Short mmCIF file of C-alpha atoms in Angstrom, two decimals:
data_model
loop_
_atom_site.label_atom_id
_atom_site.label_comp_id
_atom_site.label_asym_id
_atom_site.label_seq_id
_atom_site.Cartn_x
_atom_site.Cartn_y
_atom_site.Cartn_z
CA MET A 1 55.14 7.13 24.40
CA THR A 2 58.83 6.92 23.53
CA LEU A 3 60.46 3.67 24.16
CA ASN A 4 62.50 1.66 21.63
CA ILE A 5 63.64 -1.88 22.05
CA ASP A 6 66.60 -3.43 19.68
CA ASN A 7 66.66 -7.22 18.57
CA ASN A 8 69.17 -7.76 21.53
CA GLY A 9 66.57 -6.51 23.97
CA THR A 10 68.17 -3.23 24.67
CA ILE A 11 65.64 -0.53 25.73
CA TYR A 12 66.31 2.99 24.67
CA ILE A 13 64.32 5.87 26.49
CA HIS A 14 64.61 9.57 27.76
CA GLN A 15 64.53 10.27 31.27
CA GLY A 16 61.04 11.02 32.35
CA ASP A 17 59.18 9.53 29.23
CA SER A 18 56.76 6.84 29.32
CA GLY A 19 56.51 3.63 27.40
CA GLN A 20 55.15 0.12 26.92
CA LEU A 21 57.07 -3.00 27.09
CA ILE A 22 55.27 -5.94 25.51
CA ILE A 23 56.63 -9.48 26.42
CA ASP A 24 55.24 -12.42 23.98
CA GLY A 25 55.52 -16.14 23.93
CA LEU A 26 54.08 -17.07 27.47
CA SER A 27 52.46 -20.34 27.77
CA THR A 28 48.57 -20.16 28.23
CA ASP A 29 48.56 -23.07 30.74
CA LYS A 30 48.81 -21.00 33.79
CA ASP A 31 48.12 -17.51 34.96
CA TYR A 32 51.66 -16.39 35.51
CA ARG A 33 52.99 -13.45 37.47
CA VAL A 34 55.42 -11.66 35.45
CA TYR A 35 57.82 -9.11 37.18
CA PHE A 36 60.00 -6.53 35.76
CA ALA A 37 62.88 -5.04 37.73
CA VAL A 38 65.51 -2.46 37.06
CA LYS A 39 68.81 -1.96 38.75
CA ASP A 40 71.64 0.72 38.64
CA LYS A 41 75.41 -0.01 37.81
CA ASN A 42 75.83 -1.06 41.55
CA ARG A 43 72.93 -3.73 41.41
CA LYS A 44 70.72 -1.33 43.63
CA PRO A 45 66.96 -1.42 42.73
CA VAL A 46 65.57 1.50 40.91
CA GLY A 47 61.97 2.03 41.91
CA SER A 48 59.75 -0.87 42.81
CA GLU A 49 59.52 -4.19 40.71
CA LEU A 50 56.36 -3.86 38.49
CA VAL A 51 54.26 -6.90 38.25
CA VAL A 52 51.46 -8.14 35.97
CA ASN A 53 49.37 -11.30 35.59
CA SER A 54 49.18 -13.00 32.36
CA ASN A 55 45.63 -14.05 32.76
CA TYR A 56 46.43 -17.24 30.57
CA ASN A 57 47.47 -14.89 27.51
CA THR A 58 50.54 -15.26 25.46
CA SER A 59 51.59 -11.80 26.28
CA VAL A 60 51.66 -9.24 28.88
CA THR A 61 52.28 -5.33 28.79
CA PHE A 62 54.18 -3.47 31.24
CA ILE A 63 53.61 0.19 31.34
CA LEU A 64 56.76 2.44 32.21
CA SER A 65 55.28 5.70 33.61
CA SER A 66 56.99 8.72 33.41
CA ASP A 67 57.34 8.91 37.37
CA PHE A 68 59.19 5.48 37.08
CA THR A 69 61.54 6.63 34.34
CA ASP A 70 62.21 9.71 35.98
CA LEU A 71 64.00 7.73 38.60
CA PHE A 72 66.71 6.77 35.93
CA VAL A 73 69.02 9.59 36.50
CA VAL A 74 71.41 10.78 33.70
CA PRO A 75 74.42 12.68 35.28
CA SER A 76 74.62 16.17 33.79
CA ASP A 77 78.19 15.62 32.49
CA GLU A 78 77.04 12.31 30.61
CA ASN A 79 75.31 11.91 27.35
CA TYR A 80 73.39 8.76 28.75
CA ALA A 81 73.33 6.26 31.76
CA ILE A 82 73.07 2.72 31.51
CA TYR A 83 70.66 0.67 33.70
CA TYR A 84 69.98 -3.18 33.61
CA TYR A 85 66.67 -5.09 33.63
CA ALA A 86 65.38 -8.38 34.21
CA MET A 87 61.99 -10.19 34.20
CA LYS A 88 60.78 -13.27 35.98
CA ILE A 89 57.75 -15.49 35.47
CA CYS A 90 56.37 -17.11 38.64
CA CYS A 91 53.58 -19.65 39.23
CA ASP A 92 52.55 -22.49 41.80
CA GLY A 93 55.98 -22.04 43.60
CA GLU A 94 58.18 -22.02 40.42
CA GLU A 95 60.18 -18.99 39.52
CA ASN A 96 61.90 -18.51 36.14
CA THR A 97 64.06 -15.59 35.00
CA LEU A 98 63.02 -14.64 31.13
CA VAL A 99 66.00 -14.63 28.64
CA ILE A 100 65.36 -12.05 26.09
CA ASP A 101 65.93 -13.01 22.33
CA LYS A 102 69.72 -12.99 21.29
CA SER A 103 70.92 -12.75 24.96
CA GLU A 104 73.48 -15.08 26.37
CA PHE A 105 72.55 -16.88 29.76
CA GLY A 106 73.75 -14.37 32.53
CA GLU A 107 74.14 -11.62 30.16
CA MET A 108 72.56 -8.21 31.63
CA ASN A 109 69.75 -6.88 29.57
CA LEU A 110 70.30 -2.99 29.09
CA ILE A 111 68.22 0.24 29.46
CA ILE A 112 70.16 3.25 27.66
CA VAL A 113 68.65 6.30 29.32
CA TYR A 114 69.07 9.56 27.65
CA PRO A 115 68.69 12.91 29.52
CA LYS A 116 65.18 14.55 29.86
CA MET A 117 64.67 16.86 26.81
CA VAL A 118 61.53 18.92 28.27
CA GLU A 119 59.81 18.82 31.47
CA GLY A 120 56.18 18.78 30.11
CA ASP A 121 53.05 18.30 32.48
#
């Protein structure tokens, strides 16, 4: 799995690679539904939102499959493409967008996608 995250929450990945995104620091008082969504530069959704239940744990893991990240297209004349992601926790009618460490309120979380290097299976 090839996915890197820096201290600002920026994700770096190659198109078509898979990876895990672990979200820590959740409260254990409820079984939260945690959502992960990706949008392009025009705010159009890329793929479907991913959702996992916290099961009263302090962390959840999102699996970004190769099929999912293959949707992150890098134009042939570009070295990389920029996408944006957000996460939300929901429970009992409440919805709260998660703010990644060192992000300012309203600041977009980035996914920097590099071109696919090899096709594989």
